[in-house]
PDB file of C-alpha atoms in Angstrom:
ATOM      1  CA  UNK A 782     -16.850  37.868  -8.188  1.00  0.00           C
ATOM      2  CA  UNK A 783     -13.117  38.340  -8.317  1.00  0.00           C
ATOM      3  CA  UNK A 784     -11.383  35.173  -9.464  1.00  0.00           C
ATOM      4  CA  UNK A 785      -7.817  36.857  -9.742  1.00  0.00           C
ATOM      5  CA  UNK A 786      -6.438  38.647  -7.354  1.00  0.00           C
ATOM      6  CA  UNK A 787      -4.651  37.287  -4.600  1.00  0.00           C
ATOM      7  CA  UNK A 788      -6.057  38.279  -1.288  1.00  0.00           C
ATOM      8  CA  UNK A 789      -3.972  37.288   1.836  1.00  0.00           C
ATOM      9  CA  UNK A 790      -6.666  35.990   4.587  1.00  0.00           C
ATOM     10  CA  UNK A 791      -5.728  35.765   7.825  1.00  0.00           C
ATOM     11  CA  UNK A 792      -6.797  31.987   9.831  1.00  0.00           C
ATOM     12  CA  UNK A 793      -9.439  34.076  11.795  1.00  0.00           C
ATOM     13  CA  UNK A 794     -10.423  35.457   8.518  1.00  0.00           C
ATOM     14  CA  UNK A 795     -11.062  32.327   6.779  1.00  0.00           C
ATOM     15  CA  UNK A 796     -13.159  31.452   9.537  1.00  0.00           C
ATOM     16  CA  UNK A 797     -15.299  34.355   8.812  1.00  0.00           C
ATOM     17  CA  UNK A 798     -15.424  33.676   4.808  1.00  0.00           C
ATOM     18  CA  UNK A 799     -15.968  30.236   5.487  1.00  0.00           C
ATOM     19  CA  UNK A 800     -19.057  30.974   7.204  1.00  0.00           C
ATOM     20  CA  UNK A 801     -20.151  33.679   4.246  1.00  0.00           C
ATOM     21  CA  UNK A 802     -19.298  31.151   1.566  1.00  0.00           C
ATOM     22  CA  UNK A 803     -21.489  28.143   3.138  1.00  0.00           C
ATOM     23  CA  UNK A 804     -24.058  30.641   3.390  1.00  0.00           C
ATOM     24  CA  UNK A 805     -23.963  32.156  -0.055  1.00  0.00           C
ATOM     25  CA  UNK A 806     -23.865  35.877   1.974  1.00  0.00           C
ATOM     26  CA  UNK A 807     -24.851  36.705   5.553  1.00  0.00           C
ATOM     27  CA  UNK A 808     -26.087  39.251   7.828  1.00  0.00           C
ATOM     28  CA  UNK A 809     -23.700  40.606  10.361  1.00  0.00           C
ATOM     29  CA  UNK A 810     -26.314  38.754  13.056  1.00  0.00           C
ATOM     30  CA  UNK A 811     -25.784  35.620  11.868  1.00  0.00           C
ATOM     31  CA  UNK A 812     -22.435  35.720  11.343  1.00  0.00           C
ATOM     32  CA  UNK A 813     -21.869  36.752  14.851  1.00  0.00           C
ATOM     33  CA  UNK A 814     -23.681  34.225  16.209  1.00  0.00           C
ATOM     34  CA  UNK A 815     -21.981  31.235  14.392  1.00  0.00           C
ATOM     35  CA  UNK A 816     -19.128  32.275  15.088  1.00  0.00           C
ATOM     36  CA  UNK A 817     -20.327  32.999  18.908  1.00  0.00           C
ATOM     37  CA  UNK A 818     -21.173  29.346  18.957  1.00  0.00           C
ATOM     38  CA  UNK A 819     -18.354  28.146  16.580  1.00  0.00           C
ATOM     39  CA  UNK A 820     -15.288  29.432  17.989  1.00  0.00           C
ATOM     40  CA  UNK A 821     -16.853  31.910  21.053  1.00  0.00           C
ATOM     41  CA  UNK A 822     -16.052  35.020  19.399  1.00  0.00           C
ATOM     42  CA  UNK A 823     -17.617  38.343  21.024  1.00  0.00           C
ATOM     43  CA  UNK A 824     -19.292  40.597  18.465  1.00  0.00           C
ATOM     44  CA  UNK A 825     -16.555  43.185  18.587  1.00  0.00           C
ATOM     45  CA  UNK A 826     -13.901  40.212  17.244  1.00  0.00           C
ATOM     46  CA  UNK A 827     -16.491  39.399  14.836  1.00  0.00           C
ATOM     47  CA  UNK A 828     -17.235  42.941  13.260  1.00  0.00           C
ATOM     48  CA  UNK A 829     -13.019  43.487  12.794  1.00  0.00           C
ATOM     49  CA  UNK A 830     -12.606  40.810  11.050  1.00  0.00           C
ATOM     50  CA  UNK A 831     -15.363  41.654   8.729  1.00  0.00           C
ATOM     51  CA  UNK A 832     -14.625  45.269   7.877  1.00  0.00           C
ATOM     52  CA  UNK A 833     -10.868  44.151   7.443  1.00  0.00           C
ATOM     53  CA  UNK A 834     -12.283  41.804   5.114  1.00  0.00           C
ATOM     54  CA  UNK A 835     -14.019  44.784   3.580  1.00  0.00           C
ATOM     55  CA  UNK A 836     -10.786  46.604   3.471  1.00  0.00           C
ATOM     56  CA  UNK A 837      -9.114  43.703   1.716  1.00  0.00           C
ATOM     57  CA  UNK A 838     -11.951  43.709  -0.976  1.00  0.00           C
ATOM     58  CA  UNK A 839     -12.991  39.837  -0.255  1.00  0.00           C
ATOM     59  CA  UNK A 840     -16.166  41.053   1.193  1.00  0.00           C
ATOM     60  CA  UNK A 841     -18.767  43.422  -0.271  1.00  0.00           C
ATOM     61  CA  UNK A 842     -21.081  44.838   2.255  1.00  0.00           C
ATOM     62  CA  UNK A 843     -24.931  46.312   2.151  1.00  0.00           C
ATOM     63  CA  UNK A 844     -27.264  48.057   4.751  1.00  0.00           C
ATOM     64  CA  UNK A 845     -30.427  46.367   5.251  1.00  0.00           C
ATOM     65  CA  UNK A 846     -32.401  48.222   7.699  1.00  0.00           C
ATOM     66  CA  UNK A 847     -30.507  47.966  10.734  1.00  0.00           C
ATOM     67  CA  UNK A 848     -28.155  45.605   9.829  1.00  0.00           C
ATOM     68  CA  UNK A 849     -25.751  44.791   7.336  1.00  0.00           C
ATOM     69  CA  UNK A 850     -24.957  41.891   4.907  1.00  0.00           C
ATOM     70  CA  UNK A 851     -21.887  40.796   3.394  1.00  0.00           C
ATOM     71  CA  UNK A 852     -21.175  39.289   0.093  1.00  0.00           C
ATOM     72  CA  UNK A 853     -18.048  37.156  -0.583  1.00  0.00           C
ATOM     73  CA  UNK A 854     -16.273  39.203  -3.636  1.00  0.00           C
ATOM     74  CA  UNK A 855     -13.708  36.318  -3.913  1.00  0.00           C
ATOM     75  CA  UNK A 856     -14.648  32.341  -4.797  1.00  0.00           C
ATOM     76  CA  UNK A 857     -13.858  29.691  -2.088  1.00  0.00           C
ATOM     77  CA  UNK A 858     -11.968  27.338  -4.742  1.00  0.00           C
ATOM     78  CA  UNK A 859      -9.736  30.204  -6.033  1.00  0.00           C
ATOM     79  CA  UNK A 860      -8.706  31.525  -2.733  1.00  0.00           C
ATOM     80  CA  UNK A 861      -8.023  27.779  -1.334  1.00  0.00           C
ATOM     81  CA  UNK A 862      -6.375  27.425  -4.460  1.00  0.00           C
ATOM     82  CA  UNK A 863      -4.305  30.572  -3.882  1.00  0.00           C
ATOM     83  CA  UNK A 864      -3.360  30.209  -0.827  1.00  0.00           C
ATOM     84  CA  UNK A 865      -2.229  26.250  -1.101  1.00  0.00           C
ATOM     85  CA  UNK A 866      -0.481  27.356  -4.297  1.00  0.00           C
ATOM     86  CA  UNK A 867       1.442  30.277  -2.022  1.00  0.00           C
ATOM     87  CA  UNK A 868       2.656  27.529   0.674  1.00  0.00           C
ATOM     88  CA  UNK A 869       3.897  25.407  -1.706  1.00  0.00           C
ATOM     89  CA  UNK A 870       5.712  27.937  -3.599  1.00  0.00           C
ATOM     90  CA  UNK A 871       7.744  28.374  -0.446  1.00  0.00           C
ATOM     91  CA  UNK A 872       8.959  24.437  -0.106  1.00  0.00           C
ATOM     92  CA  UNK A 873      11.702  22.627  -1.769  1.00  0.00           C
ATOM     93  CA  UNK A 874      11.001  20.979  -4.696  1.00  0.00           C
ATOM     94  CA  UNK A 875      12.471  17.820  -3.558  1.00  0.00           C
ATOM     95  CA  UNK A 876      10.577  18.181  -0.544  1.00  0.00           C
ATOM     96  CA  UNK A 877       6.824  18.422  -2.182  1.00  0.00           C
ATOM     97  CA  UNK A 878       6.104  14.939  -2.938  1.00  0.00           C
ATOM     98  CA  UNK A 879       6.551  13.594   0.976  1.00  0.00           C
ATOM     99  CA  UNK A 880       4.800  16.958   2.069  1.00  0.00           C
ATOM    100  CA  UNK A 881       1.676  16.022  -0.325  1.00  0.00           C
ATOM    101  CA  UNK A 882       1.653  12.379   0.857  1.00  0.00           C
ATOM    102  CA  UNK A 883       1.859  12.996   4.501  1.00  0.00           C
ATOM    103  CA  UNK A 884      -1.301  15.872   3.403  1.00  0.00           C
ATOM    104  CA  UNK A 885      -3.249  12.822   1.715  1.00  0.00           C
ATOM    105  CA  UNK A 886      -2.744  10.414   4.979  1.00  0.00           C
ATOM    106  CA  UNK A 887      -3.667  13.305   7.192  1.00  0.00           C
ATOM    107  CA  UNK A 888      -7.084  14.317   5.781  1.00  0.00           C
ATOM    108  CA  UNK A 889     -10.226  12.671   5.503  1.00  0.00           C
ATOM    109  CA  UNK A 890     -10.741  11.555   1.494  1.00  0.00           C
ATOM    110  CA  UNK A 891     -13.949  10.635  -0.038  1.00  0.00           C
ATOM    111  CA  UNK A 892     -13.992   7.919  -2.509  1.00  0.00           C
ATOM    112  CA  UNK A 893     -15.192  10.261  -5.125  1.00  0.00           C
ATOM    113  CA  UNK A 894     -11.765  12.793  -3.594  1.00  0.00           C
ATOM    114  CA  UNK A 895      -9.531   9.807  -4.591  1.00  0.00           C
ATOM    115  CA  UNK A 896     -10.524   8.839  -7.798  1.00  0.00           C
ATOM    116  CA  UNK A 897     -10.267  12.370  -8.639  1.00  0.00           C
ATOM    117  CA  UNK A 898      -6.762  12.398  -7.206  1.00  0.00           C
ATOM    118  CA  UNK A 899      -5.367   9.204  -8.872  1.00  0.00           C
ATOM    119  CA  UNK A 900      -6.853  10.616 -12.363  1.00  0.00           C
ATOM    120  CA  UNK A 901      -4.874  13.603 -12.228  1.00  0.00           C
ATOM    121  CA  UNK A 902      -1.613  11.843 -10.614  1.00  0.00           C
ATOM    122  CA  UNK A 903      -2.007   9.043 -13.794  1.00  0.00           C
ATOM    123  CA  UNK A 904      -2.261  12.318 -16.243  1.00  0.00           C
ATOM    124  CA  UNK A 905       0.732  13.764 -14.352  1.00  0.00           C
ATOM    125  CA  UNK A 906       2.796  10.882 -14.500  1.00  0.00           C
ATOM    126  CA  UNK A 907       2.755  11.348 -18.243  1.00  0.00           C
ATOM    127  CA  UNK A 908       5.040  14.014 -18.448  1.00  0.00           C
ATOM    128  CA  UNK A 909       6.634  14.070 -14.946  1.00  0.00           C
ATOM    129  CA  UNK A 910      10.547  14.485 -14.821  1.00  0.00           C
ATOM    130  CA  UNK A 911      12.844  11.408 -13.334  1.00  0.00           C
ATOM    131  CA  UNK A 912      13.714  14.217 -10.647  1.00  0.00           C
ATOM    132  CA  UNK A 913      12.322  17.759  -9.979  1.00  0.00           C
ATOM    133  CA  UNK A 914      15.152  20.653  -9.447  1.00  0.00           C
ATOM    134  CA  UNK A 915      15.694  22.023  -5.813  1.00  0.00           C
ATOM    135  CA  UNK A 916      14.713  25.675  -6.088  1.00  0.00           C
ATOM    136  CA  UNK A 917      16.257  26.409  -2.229  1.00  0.00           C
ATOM    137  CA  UNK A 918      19.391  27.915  -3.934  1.00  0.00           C
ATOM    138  CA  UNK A 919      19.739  29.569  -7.380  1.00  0.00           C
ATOM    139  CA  UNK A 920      22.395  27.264  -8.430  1.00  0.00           C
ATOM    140  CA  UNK A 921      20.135  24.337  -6.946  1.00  0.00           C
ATOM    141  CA  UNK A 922      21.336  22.267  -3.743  1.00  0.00           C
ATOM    142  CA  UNK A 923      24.256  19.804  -2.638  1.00  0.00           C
ATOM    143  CA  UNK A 924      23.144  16.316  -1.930  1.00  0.00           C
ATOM    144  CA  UNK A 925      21.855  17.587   1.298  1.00  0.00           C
ATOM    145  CA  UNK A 926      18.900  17.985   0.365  1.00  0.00           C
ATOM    146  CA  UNK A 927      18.639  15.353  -1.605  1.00  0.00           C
ATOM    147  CA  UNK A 928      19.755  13.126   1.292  1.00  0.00           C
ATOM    148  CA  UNK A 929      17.335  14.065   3.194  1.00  0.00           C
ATOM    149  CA  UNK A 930      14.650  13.357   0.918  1.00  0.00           C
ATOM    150  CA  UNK A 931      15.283   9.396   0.718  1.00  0.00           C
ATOM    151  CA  UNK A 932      15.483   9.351   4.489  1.00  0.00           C
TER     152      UNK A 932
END
């Protein structure tokens, strides 16, 4: 399975791998009618988004009989982590921290999700800088953006 390579997925087409990953692999008939009943996709919608994923190399695909089965070429946690890693890359630095917190209060946590998160923010605060460096501009920002992070 390719653990490397950054694929860019569409939102439609993370609704398609989503369905492949929770099933481990699917045939095109049950991916069409999950996502028939999930989102009310025709087949035709269905089938693009599959051979682009093909095309992209996230998806393997067999013939089995009369109908074909796809394979996810690409794990769940490295593409989530690719993509998140891709948005933030594109934020101010400054900016981050509030961005992540307003993330935490907006999704649904388990406990086990939060003790998990406050390990790795205790082993972060370890070696964390005072201040992290606006990366907007290359000679780093006025007190703009600064300003507007205390707000």
């Amino acid at each position: 399975m390719n653990t490397t390579d950054e694929i860019e997925i569409s939102q439609s087409e993370w609704e398609t791998m989503r369905v492949i990953w929770t099933l481990n692999g699917a045939s095109s008939k049950q991916i069409i009618a999950i996502l028939a009943e999930k989102l009310g996709w025709k087949a035709s919608t269905t089938k693009t988004y599959l051979g682009r994923l093909v095309k992209k190399g996230a998806l393997s695909t067999t013939k089995n009989g009369r109908e074909y089965v796809y394979q996810p070429l690409i794990e769940e946690q490295v593409a989530m982590n690719n993509a998140t890693s891709g948005l933030f890359d594109h934020l101010c630095q400054h900016k981050v921290g509030p961005t992540l917190a307003t993330l935490i209060n907006n999704v649904e946590l388990s406990q086990s999700d939060i003790k998990e998160l406050i390990n790795e923010l205790n082993q972060k605060a370890k070696t964390a800088p005072e201040m992290v460096k606006c990366n907007c501009l290359p000679d780093g920002c006025d007190e703009n953006c600064e300003m507007e992070e205390m707000k």
